[in-house]
mmCIF file of C-alpha atoms in Angstrom:
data_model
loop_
_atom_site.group_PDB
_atom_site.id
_atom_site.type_symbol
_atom_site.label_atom_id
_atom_site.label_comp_id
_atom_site.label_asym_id
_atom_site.label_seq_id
_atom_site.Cartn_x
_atom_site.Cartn_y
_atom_site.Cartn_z
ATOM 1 C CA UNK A 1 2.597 24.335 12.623
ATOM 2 C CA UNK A 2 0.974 28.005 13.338
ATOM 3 C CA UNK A 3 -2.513 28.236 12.073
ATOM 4 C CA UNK A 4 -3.631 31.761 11.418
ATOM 5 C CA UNK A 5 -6.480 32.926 12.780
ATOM 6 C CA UNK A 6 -9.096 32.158 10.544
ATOM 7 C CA UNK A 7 -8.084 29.005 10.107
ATOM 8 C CA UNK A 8 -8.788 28.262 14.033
ATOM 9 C CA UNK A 9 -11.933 30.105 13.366
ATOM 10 C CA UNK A 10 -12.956 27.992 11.009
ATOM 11 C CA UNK A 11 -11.796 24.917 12.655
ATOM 12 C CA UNK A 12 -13.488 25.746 15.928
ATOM 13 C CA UNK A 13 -16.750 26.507 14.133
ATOM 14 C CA UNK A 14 -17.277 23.324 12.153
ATOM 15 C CA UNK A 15 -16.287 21.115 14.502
ATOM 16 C CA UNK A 16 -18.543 22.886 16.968
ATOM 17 C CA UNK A 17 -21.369 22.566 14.484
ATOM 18 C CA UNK A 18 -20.636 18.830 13.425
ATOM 19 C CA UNK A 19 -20.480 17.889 17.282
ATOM 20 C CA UNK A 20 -24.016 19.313 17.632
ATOM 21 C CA UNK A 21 -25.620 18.188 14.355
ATOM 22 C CA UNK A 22 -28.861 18.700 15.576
ATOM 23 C CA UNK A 23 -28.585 22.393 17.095
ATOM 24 C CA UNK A 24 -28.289 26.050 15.292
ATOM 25 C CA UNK A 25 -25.542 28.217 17.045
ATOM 26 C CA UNK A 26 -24.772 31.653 15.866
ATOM 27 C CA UNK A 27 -21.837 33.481 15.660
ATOM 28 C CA UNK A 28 -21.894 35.127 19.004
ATOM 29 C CA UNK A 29 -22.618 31.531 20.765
ATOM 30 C CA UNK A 30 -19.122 29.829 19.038
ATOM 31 C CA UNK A 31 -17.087 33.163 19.796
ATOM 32 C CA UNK A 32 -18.433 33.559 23.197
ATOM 33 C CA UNK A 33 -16.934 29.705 23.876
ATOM 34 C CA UNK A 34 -14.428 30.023 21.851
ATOM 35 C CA UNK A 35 -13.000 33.357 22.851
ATOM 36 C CA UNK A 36 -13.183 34.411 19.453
ATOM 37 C CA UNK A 37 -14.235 37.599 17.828
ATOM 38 C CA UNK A 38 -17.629 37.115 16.525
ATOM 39 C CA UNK A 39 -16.986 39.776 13.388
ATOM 40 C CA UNK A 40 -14.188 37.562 12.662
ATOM 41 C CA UNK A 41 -15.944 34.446 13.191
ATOM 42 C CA UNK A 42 -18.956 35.528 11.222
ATOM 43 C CA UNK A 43 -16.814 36.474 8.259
ATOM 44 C CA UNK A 44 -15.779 32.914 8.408
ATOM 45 C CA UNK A 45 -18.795 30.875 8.383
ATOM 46 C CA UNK A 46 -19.491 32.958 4.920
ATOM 47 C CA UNK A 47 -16.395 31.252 3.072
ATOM 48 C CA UNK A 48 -18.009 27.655 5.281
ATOM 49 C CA UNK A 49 -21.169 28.724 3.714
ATOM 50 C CA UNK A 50 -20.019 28.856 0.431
ATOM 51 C CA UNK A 51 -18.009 25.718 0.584
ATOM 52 C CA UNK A 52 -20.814 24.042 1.308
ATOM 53 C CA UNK A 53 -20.165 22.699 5.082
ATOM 54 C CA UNK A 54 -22.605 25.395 7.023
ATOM 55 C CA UNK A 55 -25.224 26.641 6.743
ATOM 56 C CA UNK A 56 -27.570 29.523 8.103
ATOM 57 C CA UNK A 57 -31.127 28.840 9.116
ATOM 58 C CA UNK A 58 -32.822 32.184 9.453
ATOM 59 C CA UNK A 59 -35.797 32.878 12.079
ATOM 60 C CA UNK A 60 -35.859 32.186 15.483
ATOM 61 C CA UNK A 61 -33.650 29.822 17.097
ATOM 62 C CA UNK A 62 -32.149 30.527 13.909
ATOM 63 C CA UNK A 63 -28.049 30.443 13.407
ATOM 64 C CA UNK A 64 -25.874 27.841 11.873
ATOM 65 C CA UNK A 65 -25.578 24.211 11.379
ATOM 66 C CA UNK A 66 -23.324 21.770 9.901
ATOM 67 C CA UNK A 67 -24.086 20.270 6.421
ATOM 68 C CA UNK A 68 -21.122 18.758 5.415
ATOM 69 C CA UNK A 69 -20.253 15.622 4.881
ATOM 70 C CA UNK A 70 -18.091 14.274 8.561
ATOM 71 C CA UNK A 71 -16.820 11.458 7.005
ATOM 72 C CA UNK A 72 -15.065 12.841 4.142
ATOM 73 C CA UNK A 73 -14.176 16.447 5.349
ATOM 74 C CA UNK A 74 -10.620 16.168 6.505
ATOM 75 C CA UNK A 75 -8.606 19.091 8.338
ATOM 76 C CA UNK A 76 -6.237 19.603 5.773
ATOM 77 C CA UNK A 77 -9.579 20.340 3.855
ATOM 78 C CA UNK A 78 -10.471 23.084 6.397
ATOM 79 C CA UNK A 79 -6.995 24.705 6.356
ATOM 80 C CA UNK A 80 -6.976 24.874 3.014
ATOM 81 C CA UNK A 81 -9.959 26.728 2.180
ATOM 82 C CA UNK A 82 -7.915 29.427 4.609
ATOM 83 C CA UNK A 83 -4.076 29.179 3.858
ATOM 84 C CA UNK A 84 -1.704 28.481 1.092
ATOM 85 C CA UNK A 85 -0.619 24.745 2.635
ATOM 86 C CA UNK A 86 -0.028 23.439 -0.839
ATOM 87 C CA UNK A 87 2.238 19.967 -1.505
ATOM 88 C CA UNK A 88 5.566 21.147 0.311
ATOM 89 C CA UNK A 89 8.313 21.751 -2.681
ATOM 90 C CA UNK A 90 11.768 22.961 -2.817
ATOM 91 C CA UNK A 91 12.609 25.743 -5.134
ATOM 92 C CA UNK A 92 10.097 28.098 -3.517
ATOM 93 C CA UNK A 93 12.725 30.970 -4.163
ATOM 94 C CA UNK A 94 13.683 30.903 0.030
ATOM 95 C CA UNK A 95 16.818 33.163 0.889
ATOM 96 C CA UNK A 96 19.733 30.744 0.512
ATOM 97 C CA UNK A 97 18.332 27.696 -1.177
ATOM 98 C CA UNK A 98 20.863 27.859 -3.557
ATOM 99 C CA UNK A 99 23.551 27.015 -1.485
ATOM 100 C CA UNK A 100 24.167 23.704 -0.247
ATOM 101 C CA UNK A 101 23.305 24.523 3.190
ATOM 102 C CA UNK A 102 19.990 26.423 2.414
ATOM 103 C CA UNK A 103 19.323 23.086 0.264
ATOM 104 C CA UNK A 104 19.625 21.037 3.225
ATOM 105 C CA UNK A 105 17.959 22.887 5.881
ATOM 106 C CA UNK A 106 15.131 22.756 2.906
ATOM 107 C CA UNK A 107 14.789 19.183 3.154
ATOM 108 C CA UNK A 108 14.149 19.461 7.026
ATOM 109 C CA UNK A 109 11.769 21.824 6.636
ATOM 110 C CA UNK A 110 9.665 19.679 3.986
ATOM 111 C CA UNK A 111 10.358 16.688 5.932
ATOM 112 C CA UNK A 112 8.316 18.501 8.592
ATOM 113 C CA UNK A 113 5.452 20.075 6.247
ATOM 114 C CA UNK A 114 5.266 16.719 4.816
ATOM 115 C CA UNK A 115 4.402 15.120 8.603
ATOM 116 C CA UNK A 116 2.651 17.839 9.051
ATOM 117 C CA UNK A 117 0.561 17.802 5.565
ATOM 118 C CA UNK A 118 -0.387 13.981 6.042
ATOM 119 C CA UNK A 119 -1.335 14.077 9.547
ATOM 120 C CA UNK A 120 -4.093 17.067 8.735
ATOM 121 C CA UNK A 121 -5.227 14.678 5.653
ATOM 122 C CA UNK A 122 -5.897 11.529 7.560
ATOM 123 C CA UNK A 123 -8.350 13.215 9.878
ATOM 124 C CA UNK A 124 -11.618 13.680 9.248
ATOM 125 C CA UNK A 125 -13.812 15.928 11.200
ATOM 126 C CA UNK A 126 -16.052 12.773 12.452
ATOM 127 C CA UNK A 127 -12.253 10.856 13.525
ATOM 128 C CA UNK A 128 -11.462 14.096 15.575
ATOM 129 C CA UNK A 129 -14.958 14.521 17.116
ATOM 130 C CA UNK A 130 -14.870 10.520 17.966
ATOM 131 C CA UNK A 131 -11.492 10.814 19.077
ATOM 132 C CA UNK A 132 -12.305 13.913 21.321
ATOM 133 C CA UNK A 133 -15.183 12.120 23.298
ATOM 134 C CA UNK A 134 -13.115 8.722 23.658
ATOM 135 C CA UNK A 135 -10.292 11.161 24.953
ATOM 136 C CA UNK A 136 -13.247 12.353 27.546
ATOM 137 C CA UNK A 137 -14.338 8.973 28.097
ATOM 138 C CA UNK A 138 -10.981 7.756 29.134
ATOM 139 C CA UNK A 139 -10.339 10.704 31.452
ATOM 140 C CA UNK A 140 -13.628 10.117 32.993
ATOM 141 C CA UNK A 141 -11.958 6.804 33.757
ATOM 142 C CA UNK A 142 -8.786 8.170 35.000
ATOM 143 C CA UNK A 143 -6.870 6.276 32.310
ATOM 144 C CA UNK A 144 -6.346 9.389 29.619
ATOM 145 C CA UNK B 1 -13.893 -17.036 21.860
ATOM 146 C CA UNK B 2 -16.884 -18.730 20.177
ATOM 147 C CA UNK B 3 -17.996 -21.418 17.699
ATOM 148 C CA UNK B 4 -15.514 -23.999 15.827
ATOM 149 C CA UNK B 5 -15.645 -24.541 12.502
ATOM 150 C CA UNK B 6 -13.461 -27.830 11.059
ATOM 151 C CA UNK B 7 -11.088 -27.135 13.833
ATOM 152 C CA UNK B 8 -10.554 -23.383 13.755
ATOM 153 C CA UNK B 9 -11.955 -21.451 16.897
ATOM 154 C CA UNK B 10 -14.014 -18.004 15.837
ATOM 155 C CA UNK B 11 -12.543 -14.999 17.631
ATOM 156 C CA UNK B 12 -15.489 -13.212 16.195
ATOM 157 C CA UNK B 13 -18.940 -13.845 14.642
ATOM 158 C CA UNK B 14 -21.208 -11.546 13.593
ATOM 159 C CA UNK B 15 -24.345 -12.831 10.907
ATOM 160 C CA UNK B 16 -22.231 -14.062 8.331
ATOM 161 C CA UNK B 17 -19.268 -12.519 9.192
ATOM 162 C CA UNK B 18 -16.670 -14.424 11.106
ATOM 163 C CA UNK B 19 -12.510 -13.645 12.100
ATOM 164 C CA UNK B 20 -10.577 -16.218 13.182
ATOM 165 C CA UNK B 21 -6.750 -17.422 12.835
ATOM 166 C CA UNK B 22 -5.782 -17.452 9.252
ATOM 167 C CA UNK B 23 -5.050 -21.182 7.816
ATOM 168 C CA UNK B 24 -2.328 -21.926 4.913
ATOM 169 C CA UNK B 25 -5.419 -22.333 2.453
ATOM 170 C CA UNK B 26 -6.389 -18.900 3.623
ATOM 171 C CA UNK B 27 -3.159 -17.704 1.495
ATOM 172 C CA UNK B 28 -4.622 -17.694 -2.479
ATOM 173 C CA UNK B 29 -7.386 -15.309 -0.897
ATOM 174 C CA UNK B 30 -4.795 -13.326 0.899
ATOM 175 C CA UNK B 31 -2.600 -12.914 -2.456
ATOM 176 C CA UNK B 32 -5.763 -12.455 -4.435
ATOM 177 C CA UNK B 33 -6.744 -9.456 -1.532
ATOM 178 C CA UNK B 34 -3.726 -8.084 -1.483
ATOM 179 C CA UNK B 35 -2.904 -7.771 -5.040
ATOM 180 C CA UNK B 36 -6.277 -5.850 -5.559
ATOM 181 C CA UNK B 37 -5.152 -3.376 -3.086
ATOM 182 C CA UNK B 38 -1.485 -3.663 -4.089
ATOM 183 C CA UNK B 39 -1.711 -4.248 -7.436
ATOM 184 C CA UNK B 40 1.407 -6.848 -6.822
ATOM 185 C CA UNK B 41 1.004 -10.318 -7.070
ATOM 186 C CA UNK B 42 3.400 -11.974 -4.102
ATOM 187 C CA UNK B 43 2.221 -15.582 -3.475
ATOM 188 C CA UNK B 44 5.596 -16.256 -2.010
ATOM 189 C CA UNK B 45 5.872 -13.272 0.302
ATOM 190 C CA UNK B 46 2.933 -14.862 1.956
ATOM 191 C CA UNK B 47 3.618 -18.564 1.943
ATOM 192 C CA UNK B 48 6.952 -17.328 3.708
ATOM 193 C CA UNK B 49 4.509 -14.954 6.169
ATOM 194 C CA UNK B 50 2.217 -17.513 6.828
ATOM 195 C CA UNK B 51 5.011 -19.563 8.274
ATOM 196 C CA UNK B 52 6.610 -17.515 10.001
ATOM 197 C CA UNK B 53 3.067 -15.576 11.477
ATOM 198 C CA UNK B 54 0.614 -18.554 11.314
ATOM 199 C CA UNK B 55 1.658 -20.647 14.030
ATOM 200 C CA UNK B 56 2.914 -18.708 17.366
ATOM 201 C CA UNK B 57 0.905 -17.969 20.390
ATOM 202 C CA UNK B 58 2.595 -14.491 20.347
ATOM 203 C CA UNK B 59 2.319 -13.740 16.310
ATOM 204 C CA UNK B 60 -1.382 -13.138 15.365
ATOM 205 C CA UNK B 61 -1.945 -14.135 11.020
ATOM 206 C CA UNK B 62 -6.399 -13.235 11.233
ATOM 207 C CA UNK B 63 -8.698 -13.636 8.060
ATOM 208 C CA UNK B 64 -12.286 -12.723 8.476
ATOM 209 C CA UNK B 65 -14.808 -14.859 6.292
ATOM 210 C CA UNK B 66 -17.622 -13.620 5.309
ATOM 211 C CA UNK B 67 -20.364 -16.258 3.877
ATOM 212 C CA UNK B 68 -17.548 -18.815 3.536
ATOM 213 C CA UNK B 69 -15.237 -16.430 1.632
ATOM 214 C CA UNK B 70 -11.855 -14.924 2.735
ATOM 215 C CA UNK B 71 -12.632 -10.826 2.334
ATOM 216 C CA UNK B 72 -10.109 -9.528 4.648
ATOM 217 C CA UNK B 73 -6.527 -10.143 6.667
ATOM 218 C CA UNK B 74 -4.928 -8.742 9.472
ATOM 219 C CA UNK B 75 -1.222 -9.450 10.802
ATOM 220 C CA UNK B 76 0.144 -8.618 14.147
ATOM 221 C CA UNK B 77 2.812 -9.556 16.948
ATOM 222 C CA UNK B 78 4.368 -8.714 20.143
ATOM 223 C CA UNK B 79 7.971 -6.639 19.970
ATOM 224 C CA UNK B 80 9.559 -5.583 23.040
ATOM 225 C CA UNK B 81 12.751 -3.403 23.686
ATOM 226 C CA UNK B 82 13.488 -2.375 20.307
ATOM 227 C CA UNK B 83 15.452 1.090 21.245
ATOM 228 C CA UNK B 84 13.795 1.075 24.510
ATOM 229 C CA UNK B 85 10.143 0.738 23.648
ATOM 230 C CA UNK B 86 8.416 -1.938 26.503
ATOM 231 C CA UNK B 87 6.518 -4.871 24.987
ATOM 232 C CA UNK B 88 3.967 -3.101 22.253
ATOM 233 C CA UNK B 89 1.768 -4.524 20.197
ATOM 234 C CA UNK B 90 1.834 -4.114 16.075
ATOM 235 C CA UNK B 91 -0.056 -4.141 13.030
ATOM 236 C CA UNK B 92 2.151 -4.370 10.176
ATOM 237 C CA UNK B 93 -0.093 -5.431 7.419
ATOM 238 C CA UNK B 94 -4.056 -5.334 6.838
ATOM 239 C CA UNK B 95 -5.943 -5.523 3.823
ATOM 240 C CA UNK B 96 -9.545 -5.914 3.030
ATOM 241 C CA UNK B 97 -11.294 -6.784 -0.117
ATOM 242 C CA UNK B 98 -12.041 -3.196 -1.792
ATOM 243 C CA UNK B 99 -15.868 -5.124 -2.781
ATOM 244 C CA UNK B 100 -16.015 -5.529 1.574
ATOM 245 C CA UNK B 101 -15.315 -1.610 2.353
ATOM 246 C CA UNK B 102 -17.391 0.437 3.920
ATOM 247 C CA UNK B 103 -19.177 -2.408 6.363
ATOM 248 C CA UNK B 104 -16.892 -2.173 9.217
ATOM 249 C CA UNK B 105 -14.859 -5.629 8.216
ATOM 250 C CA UNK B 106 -11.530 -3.508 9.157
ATOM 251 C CA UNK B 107 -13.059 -1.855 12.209
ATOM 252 C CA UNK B 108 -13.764 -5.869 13.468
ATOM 253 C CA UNK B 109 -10.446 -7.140 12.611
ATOM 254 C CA UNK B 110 -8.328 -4.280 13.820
ATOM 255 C CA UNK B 111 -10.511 -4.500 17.190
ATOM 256 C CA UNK B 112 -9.910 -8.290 17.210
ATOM 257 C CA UNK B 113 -6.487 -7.708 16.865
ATOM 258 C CA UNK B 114 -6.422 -5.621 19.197
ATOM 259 C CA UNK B 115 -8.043 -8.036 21.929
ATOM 260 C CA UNK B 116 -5.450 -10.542 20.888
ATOM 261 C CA UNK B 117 -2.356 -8.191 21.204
ATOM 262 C CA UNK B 118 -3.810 -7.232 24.751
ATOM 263 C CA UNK B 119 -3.836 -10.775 26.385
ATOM 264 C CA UNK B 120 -0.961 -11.092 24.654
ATOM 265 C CA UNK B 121 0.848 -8.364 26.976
ATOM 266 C CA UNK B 122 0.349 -5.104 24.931
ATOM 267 C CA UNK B 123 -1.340 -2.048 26.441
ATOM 268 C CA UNK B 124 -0.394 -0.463 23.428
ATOM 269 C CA UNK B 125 -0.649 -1.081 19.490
ATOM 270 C CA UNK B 126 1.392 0.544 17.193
ATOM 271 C CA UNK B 127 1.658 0.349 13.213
ATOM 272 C CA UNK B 128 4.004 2.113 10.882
ATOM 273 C CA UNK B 129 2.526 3.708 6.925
ATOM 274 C CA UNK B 130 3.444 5.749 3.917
ATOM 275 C CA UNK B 131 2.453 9.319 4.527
ATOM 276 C CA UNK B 132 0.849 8.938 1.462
ATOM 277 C CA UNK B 133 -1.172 6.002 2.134
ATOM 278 C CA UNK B 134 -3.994 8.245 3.115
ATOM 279 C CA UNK B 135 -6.757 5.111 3.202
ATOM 280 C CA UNK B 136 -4.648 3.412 5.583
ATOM 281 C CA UNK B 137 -3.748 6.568 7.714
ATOM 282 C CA UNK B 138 -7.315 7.855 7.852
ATOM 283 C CA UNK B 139 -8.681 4.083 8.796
ATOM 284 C CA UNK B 140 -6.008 3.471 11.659
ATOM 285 C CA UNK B 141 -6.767 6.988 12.646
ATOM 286 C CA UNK B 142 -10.453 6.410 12.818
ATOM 287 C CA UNK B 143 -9.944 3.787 15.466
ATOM 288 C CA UNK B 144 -8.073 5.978 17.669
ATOM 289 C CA UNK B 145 -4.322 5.672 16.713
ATOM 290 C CA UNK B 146 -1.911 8.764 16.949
ATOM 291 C CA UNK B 147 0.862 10.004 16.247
ATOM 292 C CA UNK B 148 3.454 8.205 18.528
ATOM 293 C CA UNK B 149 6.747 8.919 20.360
ATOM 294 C CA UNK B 150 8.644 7.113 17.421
ATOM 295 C CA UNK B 151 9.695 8.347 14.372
ATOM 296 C CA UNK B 152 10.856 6.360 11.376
ATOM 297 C CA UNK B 153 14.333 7.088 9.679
ATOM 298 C CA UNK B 154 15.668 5.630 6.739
ATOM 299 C CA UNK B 155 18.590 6.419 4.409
ATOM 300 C CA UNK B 156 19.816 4.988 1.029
ATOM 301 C CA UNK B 157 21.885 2.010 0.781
ATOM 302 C CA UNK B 158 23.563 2.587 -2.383
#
């Protein structure tokens, strides 16, 4: 699966912010780490901003924090706030899906959305954060 | 291991809360558990389980109690060499009461299991769900399961 790039955005951002609940970042701090471009990026936290999971805190030390809920913010939630990632379906009006074969290959390819789809939906930005520092945990072991 | 209660060893006790091996009058609180989550009543499904799960060193049939009453089950066992796959640990079947969420019963049990799977052999547990069994998914997730090397296929019979 290709994300496009405001979906990475996006994804870096709040999962920057809800790793660092306690801290304001601006936009120039995530794209700096991220390698991101900050007018890009800052375009981005608006549409977080309106769905609720930033926030800006003006002043100094000011920039942007998390205020969503970890727990019940999944990826696919994220994605879809950036990209048409709807239930996969058949009889999308693809080239070819008429024909038997263009039928088939259809079925492979929603086979693989549908993997795809569930995976992003079973993860919740607190279950990637916790499995990111038991990843880092484990290396610091030498058992990842 | 800790305390014994009429015979049964706690693998875990926490307050009021404790897991141990399940027992066949565990089974009218397993049928009641699952068929809240299920919404299928199957008493002989697990009658038949508990018989064949309840009793080997190897197969692992948990309950965890919690004041004296049955809230949640877990069920796993040892396979080995099925299409190549070295001696793994599974889950195939959990359920907790949905008035029991939300206080870490599952996150107790599925660690307990996991403890029991481990001296059992397994440096690895694996489970198998619906892709649209999102309360499982997201749980098993939150404990630090992945996506594995395996992928299930299936085809119609008829």
């Amino acid at each position: 699966m290709k994300l496009q790039k405001a979906t990475r955005c996006a994804l870096f951002a709040v999962l920057e912010l809800a790793n660092n609940p306690e801290t304001q970042l601006s936009a120039t701090d995530i794209a700096d780490k991220y390698n991101i471009s900050a007018n890009h990026l800052a375009k981005v936290l608006r549409d977080l901003g309106r769905a609720g999971l930033v926030e800006s805190v003006r002043g100094a030390g000011g920039g942007y924090r998390f205020c969503g809920n970890s727990k019940r913010t999944t990826l696919y939630d994220l994605v879809l706030l950036f990209e048409d990632v709807g239930e996969a379906q058949q009889g999308d009006g693809d080239d070819g899906e008429h024909t038997e074969v263009g039928a088939a290959l259809g079925r492979i390819l929603n086979e693989i959305d549908e993997i795809a789809i569930a995976t992003l939906r079973s993860i919740t930005i607190a279950t990637l954060l916790k499995t990111m520092h038991w990843h880092a945990e484990r290396e610091s072991r030498g058992v990842a | 291991m800790s305390n014994k209660t009429n015979g049964e060893e706690y693998l875990f006790e926490l307050d009021e809360l404790v897991i141990r091996r399940a027992s066949a009058g565990d089974m009218s609180a397993v049928v009641d558990i699952d068929q809240l989550n299920t919404g299928i009543t199957k008493p002989e499904y697990w009658k038949d389980t508990f018989v064949r799960f309840g009793s080997r060193s190897d197969r692992f049939f948990l309950v965890a109690e919690d004041s004296g009453e049955v809230i949640a089950f877990i069920i796993g066992e040892m396979r080995a060499w099925e299409f190549g796959s070295p001696p793994c640990g599974w889950i195939f079947a959990m359920g907790v009461n949905p008035n029991a969420r939300l206080k870490k019963v599952g996150s107790h049990m599925f660690n307990v299991m996991c403890e029991c799977l481990n001296k059992a052999g397994a440096d690895k547990v694996r489970t198998m769900l619906a892709r649209d069994d999102n309360l499982n998914m997201a749980f098993f997730r939150s404990q630090g399961m992945m996506g594995g090397p395996f992928i299930e296929l299936e085809m119609p019979l008829d």
